Coordinates of C-alpha atoms and ligand atoms in Angstrom, one line a residue:
M11 CA -0.1 0.2 -0.3
A12 CA 2.5 2.1 1.0
L13 CA 4.4 1.3 -2.0
N14 CA 1.6 2.0 -4.4
I15 CA 1.2 5.6 -3.0
A16 CA 4.9 6.7 -3.3
H17 CA 4.5 5.3 -7.1
I18 CA 2.0 6.8 -7.4
L19 CA 3.0 10.6 -5.5
Q20 CA 6.1 10.2 -7.5
D21 CA 4.8 9.7 -10.7
D22 CA 2.8 13.2 -10.3
L23 CA 6.3 14.8 -9.3
I24 CA 7.8 13.5 -12.3
A25 CA 6.0 13.7 -15.2
P26 CA 5.3 17.1 -15.5
M27 CA 9.6 17.6 -15.0
V28 CA 9.8 15.0 -17.4
K29 CA 7.6 17.2 -19.8
K30 CA 8.9 20.4 -19.8
T31 CA 12.4 19.0 -19.4
A32 CA 11.6 17.4 -22.8
Y33 CA 10.6 19.8 -24.2
G34 CA 13.3 22.3 -23.3
L35 CA 15.7 19.8 -24.3
A36 CA 13.5 19.5 -27.8
T37 CA 13.6 23.2 -28.3
T38 CA 17.2 23.3 -27.1
C39 CA 16.0 26.7 -25.7
I40 CA 18.3 27.9 -22.5
L41 CA 15.5 30.7 -21.6
G42 CA 13.2 27.9 -21.6
A43 CA 15.1 25.5 -19.4
A44 CA 15.8 28.6 -16.9
V45 CA 12.6 29.1 -16.6
Y46 CA 11.5 26.0 -16.0
V47 CA 14.2 25.3 -13.5
G48 CA 13.4 29.0 -12.2
Y49 CA 10.3 27.6 -11.3
R50 CA 10.7 24.7 -9.4
V51 CA 13.6 26.7 -7.6
A52 CA 10.9 29.4 -6.3
A53 CA 7.7 27.6 -5.4
P54 CA 8.9 24.1 -4.6
E55 CA 7.3 24.0 -1.0
K56 CA 3.5 24.9 -2.5
H57 CA 4.0 22.2 -5.3
R58 CA 4.9 19.7 -2.6
I59 CA 1.8 20.3 -0.4
R60 CA -0.8 20.8 -2.7
H61 CA 0.5 17.5 -3.8
H62 CA 0.6 16.0 0.0
R63 CA -2.0 17.6 1.2
H64 CA -5.6 15.7 2.6
P65 CA -9.0 17.5 1.9
E66 CA -10.1 18.4 5.9
L67 CA -7.3 20.2 6.1
N68 CA -7.3 22.3 3.0
D69 CA -9.5 25.4 4.3
Q70 CA -10.8 26.5 0.5
I71 CA -11.9 22.5 -0.2
E72 CA -13.6 22.9 3.5
K73 CA -15.3 25.9 2.8
V74 CA -17.4 24.4 0.0
M75 CA -17.7 21.1 1.8
D76 CA -18.9 23.2 5.1
S77 CA -21.7 24.9 2.4
L78 CA -23.3 21.1 1.9
K79 CA -23.6 20.3 5.7
I80 CA -26.8 20.6 7.7
T81 CA -26.4 20.5 11.5
D82 CA -29.3 18.5 13.5
D83 CA -30.7 22.1 14.4
Q84 CA -31.2 22.9 10.6
L85 CA -33.0 19.6 10.1
V86 CA -35.0 20.4 13.1
H87 CA -35.8 23.5 11.7
I88 CA -36.8 21.9 8.3
M89 CA -39.3 19.7 10.2
H90 CA -41.0 22.3 11.4
I91 CA -41.4 24.1 8.3
L92 CA -42.4 20.7 6.1
E93 CA -45.0 20.1 8.9
E94 CA -46.2 23.0 8.3
E95 CA -46.4 23.1 4.3
M96 CA -47.9 19.6 4.4
T97 CA -51.3 21.4 7.1
A98 CA -51.0 23.4 4.4
G99 CA -51.8 21.0 1.7
L100 CA -54.4 19.1 3.1
S101 CA -56.2 22.1 4.4
P102 CA -58.9 22.8 1.5
A103 CA -58.4 26.8 2.3
T104 CA -54.3 26.9 1.8
H105 CA -54.4 23.4 -0.9
K106 CA -54.1 25.5 -4.1
Q107 CA -51.3 27.4 -2.7
A108 CA -49.3 25.2 -1.1
T109 CA -46.2 23.8 -2.5
V110 CA -46.4 20.2 -1.0
K111 CA -49.9 19.0 -2.1
M112 CA -50.8 16.0 0.0
F113 CA -53.0 14.6 -2.6
P114 CA -55.6 11.9 -1.1
T115 CA -55.1 9.0 -3.1
Y116 CA -58.9 7.3 -2.7
V117 CA -56.5 3.7 -1.7
R118 CA -58.1 3.8 2.1
N119 CA -57.3 -0.2 2.5
I120 CA -54.0 -2.3 2.7
P121 CA -53.5 -5.5 1.4
N122 CA -53.7 -8.3 4.3
G123 CA -52.1 -10.8 2.1
T124 CA -54.7 -12.8 1.1
E125 CA -55.5 -11.1 -2.3
V126 CA -55.6 -13.1 -5.6
G127 CA -56.2 -12.7 -9.0
K128 CA -54.0 -11.8 -12.1
V129 CA -53.4 -8.2 -13.0
L130 CA -51.3 -6.4 -15.6
A131 CA -49.7 -3.5 -14.2
L132 CA -47.8 -0.7 -16.1
D133 CA -45.2 1.1 -14.6
L134 CA -44.0 4.9 -15.6
G135 CA -42.1 7.1 -13.9
G136 CA -38.4 7.3 -15.5
T137 CA -36.5 6.3 -18.0
N138 CA -37.9 3.0 -18.3
F139 CA -41.3 1.5 -18.8
R140 CA -42.1 -1.7 -17.8
V141 CA -45.4 -3.5 -18.5
L142 CA -46.3 -6.7 -15.5
L143 CA -48.0 -9.6 -15.3
I144 CA -48.9 -10.1 -11.8
D145 CA -50.4 -13.0 -9.9
L146 CA -51.4 -12.7 -6.4
R147 CA -52.4 -16.7 -4.8
G148 CA -52.5 -15.5 -1.7
N149 CA -50.3 -16.3 1.8
D150 CA -48.0 -13.3 0.3
K151 CA -47.1 -15.2 -2.7
V152 CA -46.8 -13.6 -6.0
E153 CA -45.6 -14.0 -9.4
L154 CA -44.4 -11.6 -12.0
T155 CA -43.4 -11.8 -15.4
S156 CA -42.1 -8.4 -16.9
K157 CA -40.7 -6.6 -19.7
I158 CA -38.9 -3.3 -20.0
F159 CA -39.1 -1.0 -22.8
V160 CA -37.2 1.9 -23.1
I161 CA -38.5 5.4 -23.4
P162 CA -37.0 6.9 -26.0
Q163 CA -36.1 10.9 -25.5
S164 CA -38.1 12.2 -28.0
I165 CA -41.0 10.3 -26.7
M166 CA -40.2 12.0 -23.2
I167 CA -40.9 15.7 -24.3
G168 CA -42.9 15.0 -27.5
D169 CA -46.8 15.1 -27.8
G170 CA -48.5 13.8 -25.0
K171 CA -50.5 11.6 -27.8
Y172 CA -47.5 9.4 -28.9
L173 CA -46.7 8.8 -25.2
F174 CA -49.5 6.9 -24.2
R175 CA -49.6 5.3 -28.4
H176 CA -45.9 3.9 -27.1
L177 CA -47.3 2.9 -23.9
A178 CA -50.0 0.9 -25.4
E179 CA -47.7 -0.1 -28.0
C180 CA -45.5 -1.9 -25.4
L181 CA -48.5 -3.2 -23.2
Y182 CA -49.9 -4.5 -27.4
E183 CA -46.4 -6.3 -27.2
F184 CA -46.0 -7.5 -24.1
M185 CA -49.3 -9.2 -24.2
L186 CA -49.1 -11.2 -27.2
K187 CA -45.5 -12.8 -25.8
E188 CA -47.8 -13.6 -22.4
N189 CA -51.1 -15.0 -25.1
L190 CA -53.4 -12.8 -23.5
I191 CA -54.6 -11.3 -26.7
H192 CA -57.6 -12.0 -28.3
T193 CA -58.3 -14.2 -25.0
G194 CA -62.2 -13.7 -24.4
L195 CA -60.9 -12.0 -21.1
C196 CA -60.7 -8.6 -20.2
Y197 CA -57.7 -7.5 -17.6
P198 CA -58.1 -5.7 -15.2
L199 CA -54.8 -2.9 -15.0
G200 CA -52.9 -1.0 -12.4
F201 CA -51.3 2.0 -13.7
T202 CA -48.0 2.8 -11.4
F203 CA -48.0 6.9 -12.8
S204 CA -44.8 7.9 -10.9
F205 CA -45.7 12.2 -11.3
P206 CA -47.9 14.3 -9.3
C207 CA -51.3 14.0 -9.9
K208 CA -54.8 15.0 -8.0
Q209 CA -57.0 12.2 -8.2
E210 CA -60.4 12.3 -8.5
G211 CA -61.0 8.6 -7.9
L212 CA -59.0 5.8 -7.9
A213 CA -59.0 5.8 -11.9
S214 CA -59.0 9.1 -12.5
A215 CA -56.2 11.9 -12.0
R216 CA -55.1 14.6 -13.6
L217 CA -51.4 15.3 -14.1
T218 CA -50.6 18.8 -12.4
G219 CA -47.0 19.0 -14.0
W220 CA -44.4 17.1 -15.6
T221 CA -41.3 16.2 -13.2
K222 CA -37.6 14.2 -13.9
G223 CA -36.9 15.3 -17.4
F224 CA -40.7 14.3 -18.7
S225 CA -42.5 17.3 -20.6
C226 CA -44.6 15.9 -22.7
A227 CA -47.5 18.3 -24.4
G228 CA -51.0 17.9 -23.8
V229 CA -51.1 15.7 -20.6
V230 CA -51.0 18.6 -17.9
N231 CA -54.2 19.0 -16.4
Q232 CA -55.8 16.0 -18.3
D233 CA -56.8 12.5 -17.0
V234 CA -54.5 10.6 -17.6
V235 CA -56.3 7.2 -17.0
K236 CA -58.7 8.1 -19.9
L237 CA -55.8 9.3 -22.0
L238 CA -54.3 5.8 -21.2
Q239 CA -57.5 4.2 -22.2
D240 CA -57.9 5.5 -25.5
A241 CA -54.7 4.8 -26.6
I242 CA -55.6 1.1 -25.1
N243 CA -59.1 1.3 -26.7
E244 CA -57.7 2.7 -30.5
K245 CA -55.4 -0.1 -30.3
G246 CA -58.3 -3.0 -29.7
I247 CA -56.4 -4.4 -26.4
N248 CA -58.1 -6.4 -24.4
A249 CA -57.2 -4.1 -20.9
K250 CA -59.1 -1.9 -18.2
C251 CA -57.3 0.4 -16.7
V252 CA -59.0 0.6 -12.9
A253 CA -56.8 1.6 -10.7
L254 CA -53.8 4.5 -11.4
V255 CA -50.9 4.7 -8.3
N256 CA -48.7 6.9 -7.4
D257 CA -44.7 4.8 -7.5
T258 CA -44.6 5.5 -3.4
V259 CA -47.9 4.5 -3.2
G260 CA -47.4 0.9 -4.4
T261 CA -44.3 0.9 -3.0
L262 CA -46.0 0.9 0.4
M263 CA -49.2 -1.3 -1.0
A264 CA -46.4 -3.9 -2.0
C265 CA -44.6 -3.7 1.6
A266 CA -47.8 -4.1 3.4
Y267 CA -48.7 -7.5 1.7
K268 CA -45.6 -8.8 4.1
D269 CA -45.8 -6.3 7.2
P270 CA -48.9 -4.6 8.5
S271 CA -46.9 -2.4 9.8
T272 CA -46.0 -0.6 6.8
A273 CA -47.2 3.3 7.0
I274 CA -45.0 4.7 4.6
G275 CA -44.2 4.7 1.3
L276 CA -40.8 6.4 0.2
I277 CA -38.6 6.4 -3.5
L278 CA -35.2 7.5 -3.7
G279 CA -34.7 6.9 -7.2
T280 CA -34.3 9.0 -10.4
G281 CA -36.9 11.7 -8.6
T282 CA -37.6 11.8 -4.7
N283 CA -41.6 11.3 -2.8
A284 CA -43.2 9.6 0.2
C285 CA -46.6 8.6 0.9
Y286 CA -48.0 7.5 4.2
I287 CA -51.6 6.9 6.2
E288 CA -53.6 9.2 6.9
S289 CA -56.6 9.7 9.6
L290 CA -58.9 11.3 7.7
D291 CA -60.0 13.9 10.0
K292 CA -56.9 15.5 9.5
V293 CA -57.4 15.6 5.8
G294 CA -59.6 18.8 5.2
T295 CA -59.4 18.1 1.1
W296 CA -61.0 14.8 1.4
D297 CA -64.5 14.6 -0.5
G298 CA -64.9 10.8 -0.5
D299 CA -66.9 9.1 2.0
Y300 CA -66.0 8.7 6.0
D301 CA -66.9 4.9 6.2
E302 CA -64.4 2.6 7.9
P303 CA -61.3 2.5 7.6
K304 CA -61.3 6.2 8.5
Q305 CA -57.8 6.7 7.1
V306 CA -56.3 7.4 3.4
I307 CA -52.9 7.1 1.9
I308 CA -51.8 10.6 1.1
N309 CA -49.4 11.2 -2.1
M310 CA -47.5 14.0 -0.5
E311 CA -45.4 14.8 -3.5
W312 CA -42.1 16.3 -1.2
G313 CA -40.3 16.6 -4.5
A314 CA -41.9 20.4 -4.5
F315 CA -40.9 20.8 -0.4
G316 CA -38.7 24.1 -0.4
D317 CA -40.0 25.8 -4.2
N318 CA -41.6 29.1 -2.1
D319 CA -37.5 29.2 -0.9
R320 CA -38.2 28.3 2.1
L321 CA -35.3 26.0 1.8
N322 CA -33.4 29.0 0.7
L323 CA -31.5 28.8 4.1
I324 CA -29.5 25.5 3.6
R325 CA -29.5 25.9 -0.2
T326 CA -25.9 26.4 -2.3
K327 CA -24.7 28.0 -5.5
Y328 CA -24.1 24.3 -6.7
D329 CA -28.4 23.6 -6.4
E330 CA -29.2 26.7 -7.6
E331 CA -27.2 25.8 -11.1
V332 CA -28.5 22.5 -11.3
D333 CA -32.4 23.6 -10.4
L334 CA -31.4 26.9 -13.2
S335 CA -30.5 24.4 -15.6
S336 CA -33.0 21.5 -15.6
I337 CA -36.2 21.6 -18.0
N338 CA -38.2 22.9 -14.7
P339 CA -36.3 25.5 -12.8
G340 CA -38.2 26.7 -9.5
K341 CA -39.7 23.8 -9.1
Q342 CA -39.1 19.9 -6.9
I343 CA -36.6 21.7 -4.9
F344 CA -35.9 19.4 -2.8
E345 CA -35.9 16.5 -4.9
K346 CA -33.4 18.2 -6.5
M347 CA -30.8 17.7 -3.3
I348 CA -32.1 14.4 -2.9
S349 CA -32.7 11.9 -5.1
G350 CA -30.5 10.4 -8.0
M351 CA -31.5 12.6 -11.2
Y352 CA -29.5 15.1 -9.9
M353 CA -26.9 13.7 -7.8
G354 CA -24.1 13.3 -10.2
E355 CA -24.7 16.4 -11.7
I356 CA -24.2 18.3 -7.7
V357 CA -21.0 16.3 -7.7
R358 CA -20.1 17.1 -11.0
L359 CA -20.2 21.2 -10.3
I360 CA -18.7 21.4 -6.9
I361 CA -15.3 19.8 -9.1
L362 CA -15.9 21.6 -11.6
D363 CA -15.4 24.3 -9.2
L364 CA -12.6 23.1 -7.7
L365 CA -10.1 22.6 -10.4
Q366 CA -11.3 25.8 -11.6
Q367 CA -10.0 27.3 -8.1
E368 CA -7.0 25.2 -8.7
L369 CA -8.2 22.9 -5.9
L370 CA -8.0 19.1 -7.6
F371 CA -6.3 17.9 -10.6
L372 CA -2.8 19.9 -10.3
G373 CA -1.3 17.3 -12.2
H374 CA -3.8 18.2 -14.8
R375 CA -3.4 21.8 -14.4
D376 CA -1.5 22.0 -18.2
T377 CA -3.1 19.3 -19.6
Y378 CA -6.6 18.8 -18.4
G379 CA -7.6 21.4 -21.2
D380 CA -6.0 19.1 -24.0
Y381 CA -8.4 16.7 -23.9
K382 CA -11.7 16.9 -23.9
T383 CA -13.3 15.2 -19.9
P384 CA -17.3 14.8 -19.6
L385 CA -17.1 17.1 -16.5
Y386 CA -17.1 20.2 -18.4
D387 CA -20.9 18.8 -20.0
R388 CA -24.5 18.6 -17.9
G389 CA -25.0 15.1 -17.0
G390 CA -21.2 14.0 -17.4
F391 CA -20.5 12.6 -14.0
Y392 CA -23.4 10.3 -13.3
T393 CA -25.1 9.3 -9.5
K394 CA -23.7 6.1 -10.3
F395 CA -20.4 7.3 -10.2
V396 CA -21.1 8.7 -6.4
S397 CA -22.5 5.0 -5.1
T398 CA -19.2 3.2 -6.8
V399 CA -16.5 6.1 -5.7
E400 CA -18.2 5.7 -2.1
T401 CA -17.8 1.8 -2.3
D402 CA -14.0 2.7 -1.7
E403 CA -12.7 1.9 1.7
G404 CA -9.0 2.7 3.0
I405 CA -6.2 4.6 0.4
K406 CA -6.1 2.4 -2.5
F407 CA -9.4 4.3 -4.3
S408 CA -9.2 1.5 -6.9
N409 CA -13.0 2.6 -7.9
T410 CA -12.4 6.2 -7.6
R411 CA -9.5 5.9 -10.2
R412 CA -11.6 4.0 -12.5
V413 CA -14.8 6.8 -12.6
L414 CA -12.0 9.0 -12.4
E415 CA -10.4 8.0 -15.7
D416 CA -13.5 6.8 -17.1
I417 CA -14.3 10.6 -17.3
G418 CA -11.1 11.3 -19.0
I419 CA -8.8 11.9 -15.5
R420 CA -5.6 9.7 -16.3
N421 CA -3.4 9.1 -13.5
P422 CA -5.3 10.5 -10.7
T423 CA -3.4 11.3 -7.3
Y424 CA -4.3 10.2 -3.8
D425 CA -5.4 13.6 -3.2
D426 CA -7.5 13.8 -6.6
C427 CA -9.1 10.6 -5.2
A428 CA -9.9 11.8 -1.3
I429 CA -11.3 15.1 -2.2
V430 CA -13.3 13.5 -5.0
Q431 CA -14.7 10.9 -2.5
H432 CA -15.0 13.4 0.1
I433 CA -17.1 15.6 -2.1
C434 CA -19.5 12.2 -3.0
R435 CA -20.4 11.9 0.8
Q436 CA -21.0 14.9 1.4
V437 CA -23.6 15.8 -1.1
S438 CA -24.9 12.0 -0.6
K439 CA -24.8 12.4 3.5
R440 CA -27.2 15.6 2.8
A441 CA -29.7 14.2 0.5
A442 CA -30.0 10.9 3.3
R443 CA -30.6 13.7 6.2
L444 CA -33.1 15.6 4.7
A445 CA -34.7 12.3 3.7
G446 CA -34.7 11.1 6.9
A447 CA -36.0 14.2 8.8
G448 CA -38.6 13.9 5.9
L449 CA -39.3 10.8 7.2
A450 CA -39.0 11.6 10.9
V451 CA -42.0 14.3 10.6
L452 CA -43.9 11.6 9.2
I453 CA -43.1 8.4 11.6
N454 CA -43.5 11.1 14.6
R455 CA -46.7 11.7 12.7
I456 CA -48.2 8.4 12.9
G457 CA -47.6 8.1 16.4
K458 CA -47.9 4.6 16.4
S459 CA -45.7 2.5 18.5
E460 CA -44.0 0.5 15.3
V461 CA -43.7 1.6 11.9
T462 CA -42.1 -0.1 8.8
V463 CA -41.3 2.5 6.0
G464 CA -41.5 0.4 2.6
V465 CA -38.6 2.0 0.4
D466 CA -38.0 1.7 -3.3
G467 CA -35.3 3.0 -5.7
S468 CA -32.2 3.0 -8.0
L469 CA -30.4 5.5 -5.1
Y470 CA -31.6 3.7 -2.3
R471 CA -30.3 0.2 -3.7
Y472 CA -27.4 0.9 -4.7
H473 CA -25.8 3.4 -2.7
P474 CA -23.5 1.9 -0.1
R475 CA -24.0 4.0 2.8
F476 CA -27.5 6.1 2.1
K477 CA -29.9 3.9 4.5
R478 CA -27.0 3.6 7.2
N479 CA -26.9 7.7 7.0
M480 CA -30.8 8.0 6.8
E481 CA -30.8 5.9 10.0
R482 CA -28.5 7.7 11.9
C483 CA -30.2 10.4 11.6
M484 CA -33.3 9.5 12.1
E485 CA -32.4 8.0 15.3
A486 CA -31.9 11.4 16.4
L487 CA -35.1 13.2 15.3
V488 CA -37.3 10.1 15.9
H489 CA -39.7 10.1 19.4
K490 CA -37.6 7.6 21.4
D491 CA -40.6 5.5 22.2
I492 CA -41.2 4.4 18.2
K493 CA -39.4 1.5 17.0
F494 CA -39.1 2.1 13.3
Q495 CA -37.7 0.4 10.3
L496 CA -36.6 0.8 6.6
T497 CA -37.3 -2.4 4.6
L498 CA -37.0 -2.4 0.8
S499 CA -40.0 -3.1 -1.4
D500 CA -39.7 -5.8 -3.2
D501 CA -40.6 -4.8 -6.9
G502 CA -43.7 -2.4 -6.1
S503 CA -44.1 0.2 -7.9
G504 CA -45.3 -2.7 -10.3
K505 CA -46.9 -4.8 -7.6
G506 CA -48.3 -2.3 -5.6
A507 CA -50.4 -1.2 -9.1
A508 CA -51.6 -5.0 -9.0
M509 CA -52.7 -4.8 -5.2
V510 CA -54.2 -1.3 -5.3
A511 CA -56.4 -2.8 -8.4
C512 CA -57.7 -5.8 -6.1
V513 CA -57.6 -4.5 -2.7
A514 CA -58.5 -0.6 -3.1
D515 CA -62.0 -1.5 -5.1
R516 CA -62.8 -4.6 -3.4
S517 CA -66.4 -4.3 -4.7
L518 CA -65.2 -3.8 -8.6
M519 CA -62.8 -7.1 -7.9
T520 CA -65.8 -9.2 -6.4
A521 CA -68.5 -8.7 -9.7
S522 CA -68.1 -11.7 -11.5
V523 CA -68.3 -10.4 -14.9
F524 CA -66.5 -7.4 -15.4
R525 CA -68.1 -5.2 -18.4
D526 CA -66.6 -2.2 -20.2
E527 CA -69.1 -0.1 -21.8
E528 CA -66.3 1.4 -24.0
T529 CA -64.8 -1.9 -25.7
A530 CA -66.6 -4.8 -25.5
D531 CA -68.2 -7.0 -22.9
Y532 CA -64.8 -9.4 -21.0
E533 CA -65.6 -12.0 -18.7
K534 CA -63.7 -11.2 -15.5
V535 CA -60.4 -13.0 -14.7
I536 CA -59.5 -12.3 -11.1
Ligands
BGC18 C1 -43.0 12.6 -9.2 C2 -43.7 11.9 -8.1 C3 -42.7 10.3 -7.4 C4 -41.5 10.5 -7.7 C5 -40.4 9.0 -7.0 C6 -41.6 12.7 -8.5 O1 -40.7 13.4 -9.5 O2 -43.4 13.7 -8.5 O3 -44.5 11.5 -8.5 O4 -43.6 9.5 -6.7 O5 -40.8 11.8 -8.5 O6 -40.3 8.2 -9.0

């Protein structure tokens, strides 16, 4: 190990020397050689210190890192603000202006593990789109077949009709392969649509705005279930959308199928959001019946927390830059500080800032302009790199080196690696603490002695410390008499939609014949 570092440091010192000496010889320019020697003699200390420094000892770097730190006191303050915003979202008088919308989902029952039936599900929430066939067999048993389809960028930002046409075509292709087309049966379908929607019923939901890089025209304010069903009918597919759910709701439902103490669903992926079970008496915007159970799942849409500037006290210039260069400036401020769509970009901007301040990649000072590094391009540092960099333990930094070389930083020094890892750790820790504080608000509010949080999303799944960092901060913020656990929800966005289709409207599911006025009459399949 020691040899390795010595080797790396030597290389860093020798490489420029060799290069400059060679240049001097080649041009046989005595003046050039003299200037070079003069430079090395005049500034040897500065050169060495910079190459041997430890990140934590460097004041300028620490200043940048400090701007990312959020103290426990600040977290408590943020929790108070979030509670206020939640109250505003739930009250009819303030709902319209509220940033955290707290949409009632019309899902009031959670599954009990006995549900049975074959249900189709569509899962749209990021660049990938999935079609699933879920066979709920009771006794917690679920069989699942699925296929992933890509949503091309042109469709993500094109006209909405092409998006829904594409979804219907993918559904058709899947059903054909599974021999579900022209069977004489109409299959119920749960639609996981992971964008903010004001639900008007279980199978009726108006999109309030796009997030996560989508901006299809003609969809905002429209009923997305209707748009989907029209496209399904246009293609003559024997399926009927009976429920629309947010991915957080699917995650909660899938987790509750196995663990009845589940009361919260959380997504930490391309975007972030949470839902939880709320008592009807706290939901002023509720317009449904007050039958038992007197509760409803609330889709918080917490990604929009801070859209009214209330998080400005903790935002950095990097957050502002990420926001300004996004497709939806001023929107989803909390999401932009937490989720996978933005984390790599925050890290890239910090790296670039340090590089421009000559605090990083010093060995490349003379050369980084010579070749193209994706560090100069928006999106050039992927969020998955953050996870990879943070899996390095100790001082070898083999993963970090690989990442840096991938983005064109050849032979990074020990310091380069340590600083980049330090940046990744601070950015992801801040995200984990913010999400943890949000969860603490919900757990304290639910007030049960035991609460399970179903969690899904690529950031949570693949980041090596996200869960640990969240739990640590939550231990300090959740009331001491409450036990909580974070459980990875197994494919909630897919299974959850099927469960909602089964559970949330049991009356529909117990009817013996399922008739669809708009298409043909089909026999019910569950
Ligand atoms: C959307 C939410 C979704 C979350 C996680 C956000 O951008 O607004 O509806 O639950 O991403 O996918």
